[in-house]
Amino acid sequence: MMDERMSLQEHLNKIKNIRDQLEAIGRTMEEEDMVVITLKSLPEPYDHFIETLKITSTNVDLKFPDLCTKILQQDRWKQQFGSGASSASSENVFAAKYQSSQSF
């Protein structure tokens, strides 16, 4: 599981470094294993992302670098637009502003 103090990029780099260390001693980690390990290591807020990825994936094997790109894109989206809780809060602020503007 991902350490909460570690950034997502650091976490993905750590997984890649472990694979590289294994390769340095003559062990290989299959691409499918890299993907599964990475998905299993993501924190709970990524559960919906993982489920969506499962549903939308095609028969084409997902490669670790492509998965990392998707995860980082999701992370940037979450940072930019926030979680569902902050979205609900934003909607409440908008509704309050709309109602106050209608009172004139």
Short mmCIF file of C-alpha atoms in Angstrom, two decimals:
data_model
loop_
_atom_site.label_atom_id
_atom_site.label_comp_id
_atom_site.label_asym_id
_atom_site.label_seq_id
_atom_site.Cartn_x
_atom_site.Cartn_y
_atom_site.Cartn_z
CA MET A 1 0.00 0.00 0.00
CA MET A 2 1.12 3.51 -0.75
CA ASP A 3 2.60 5.59 2.09
CA GLU A 4 0.32 8.63 2.63
CA ARG A 5 3.31 10.99 2.86
CA MET A 6 4.66 9.85 -0.50
CA SER A 7 3.52 11.54 -3.69
CA LEU A 8 1.94 9.42 -6.37
CA GLN A 9 4.90 10.04 -8.67
CA GLU A 10 7.31 8.89 -5.93
CA HIS A 11 5.21 5.80 -5.36
CA LEU A 12 5.24 4.88 -9.06
CA ASN A 13 8.99 5.51 -9.19
CA LYS A 14 9.45 3.20 -6.19
CA ILE A 15 7.63 0.38 -7.98
CA LYS A 16 9.71 0.95 -11.11
CA ASN A 17 12.93 0.97 -9.05
CA ILE A 18 12.02 -2.36 -7.45
CA ARG A 19 11.48 -3.83 -10.91
CA ASP A 20 14.82 -2.40 -12.07
CA GLN A 21 16.59 -3.88 -9.03
CA LEU A 22 15.07 -7.27 -9.73
CA GLU A 23 16.23 -7.07 -13.35
CA ALA A 24 19.71 -6.14 -12.17
CA ILE A 25 19.96 -9.47 -10.35
CA GLY A 26 18.57 -11.43 -13.28
CA ARG A 27 14.91 -11.61 -12.28
CA THR A 28 12.21 -10.27 -14.51
CA MET A 29 8.80 -8.98 -13.54
CA GLU A 30 6.12 -9.51 -16.14
CA GLU A 31 4.30 -6.43 -17.40
CA GLU A 32 0.97 -7.82 -16.19
CA ASP A 33 2.42 -8.24 -12.68
CA MET A 34 3.64 -4.64 -12.70
CA VAL A 35 0.15 -3.44 -13.60
CA VAL A 36 -1.57 -5.58 -10.95
CA ILE A 37 0.89 -4.61 -8.22
CA THR A 38 0.52 -0.94 -9.10
CA LEU A 39 -3.28 -1.03 -9.12
CA LYS A 40 -3.40 -2.97 -5.84
CA SER A 41 -1.07 -0.45 -4.20
CA LEU A 42 -3.19 2.62 -4.95
CA PRO A 43 -5.06 4.23 -2.05
CA GLU A 44 -8.83 3.92 -1.61
CA PRO A 45 -9.72 7.20 -3.40
CA TYR A 46 -8.56 5.48 -6.62
CA ASP A 47 -11.03 2.58 -6.32
CA HIS A 48 -13.47 4.20 -8.76
CA PHE A 49 -10.62 4.91 -11.19
CA ILE A 50 -9.53 1.25 -11.00
CA GLU A 51 -13.07 -0.02 -11.59
CA THR A 52 -13.48 2.32 -14.55
CA LEU A 53 -10.17 1.16 -15.96
CA LYS A 54 -11.30 -2.47 -15.69
CA ILE A 55 -14.58 -1.74 -17.47
CA THR A 56 -13.12 0.39 -20.25
CA SER A 57 -9.97 -1.61 -20.95
CA THR A 58 -9.86 -3.55 -24.19
CA ASN A 59 -8.15 -6.84 -24.92
CA VAL A 60 -4.93 -4.91 -25.49
CA ASP A 61 -2.54 -5.44 -22.60
CA LEU A 62 -2.06 -2.35 -20.48
CA LYS A 63 1.62 -1.53 -20.10
CA PHE A 64 3.13 -0.12 -16.90
CA PRO A 65 4.24 3.20 -18.50
CA ASP A 66 0.75 3.72 -19.94
CA LEU A 67 -0.84 2.92 -16.59
CA CYS A 68 1.47 5.42 -14.86
CA THR A 69 0.42 8.09 -17.35
CA LYS A 70 -3.27 7.38 -16.70
CA ILE A 71 -2.77 7.40 -12.92
CA LEU A 72 -0.89 10.70 -12.99
CA GLN A 73 -3.53 12.23 -15.26
CA GLN A 74 -6.19 11.13 -12.78
CA ASP A 75 -4.16 12.59 -9.92
CA ARG A 76 -3.86 15.94 -11.71
CA TRP A 77 -7.59 15.90 -12.39
CA LYS A 78 -8.34 15.20 -8.72
CA GLN A 79 -6.03 18.04 -7.67
CA GLN A 80 -7.58 20.45 -10.15
CA PHE A 81 -11.24 19.61 -9.63
CA GLY A 82 -11.22 18.02 -6.18
CA SER A 83 -13.07 15.06 -4.82
CA GLY A 84 -16.81 14.49 -4.74
CA ALA A 85 -17.02 16.14 -1.32
CA SER A 86 -15.43 19.36 -2.50
CA SER A 87 -17.60 19.28 -5.63
CA ALA A 88 -20.70 19.12 -3.45
CA SER A 89 -19.33 22.00 -1.41
CA SER A 90 -18.72 24.00 -4.60
CA GLU A 91 -22.28 23.30 -5.72
CA ASN A 92 -23.59 24.59 -2.37
CA VAL A 93 -21.56 27.78 -2.71
CA PHE A 94 -22.88 28.27 -6.25
CA ALA A 95 -26.47 27.66 -5.13
CA ALA A 96 -26.08 30.13 -2.24
CA LYS A 97 -24.67 32.80 -4.57
CA TYR A 98 -27.44 32.17 -7.10
CA GLN A 99 -30.15 32.45 -4.44
CA SER A 100 -28.67 35.67 -3.04
CA SER A 101 -28.51 37.19 -6.52
CA GLN A 102 -32.19 36.36 -7.07
CA SER A 103 -33.27 38.29 -3.97
CA PHE A 104 -32.66 41.67 -5.65
#
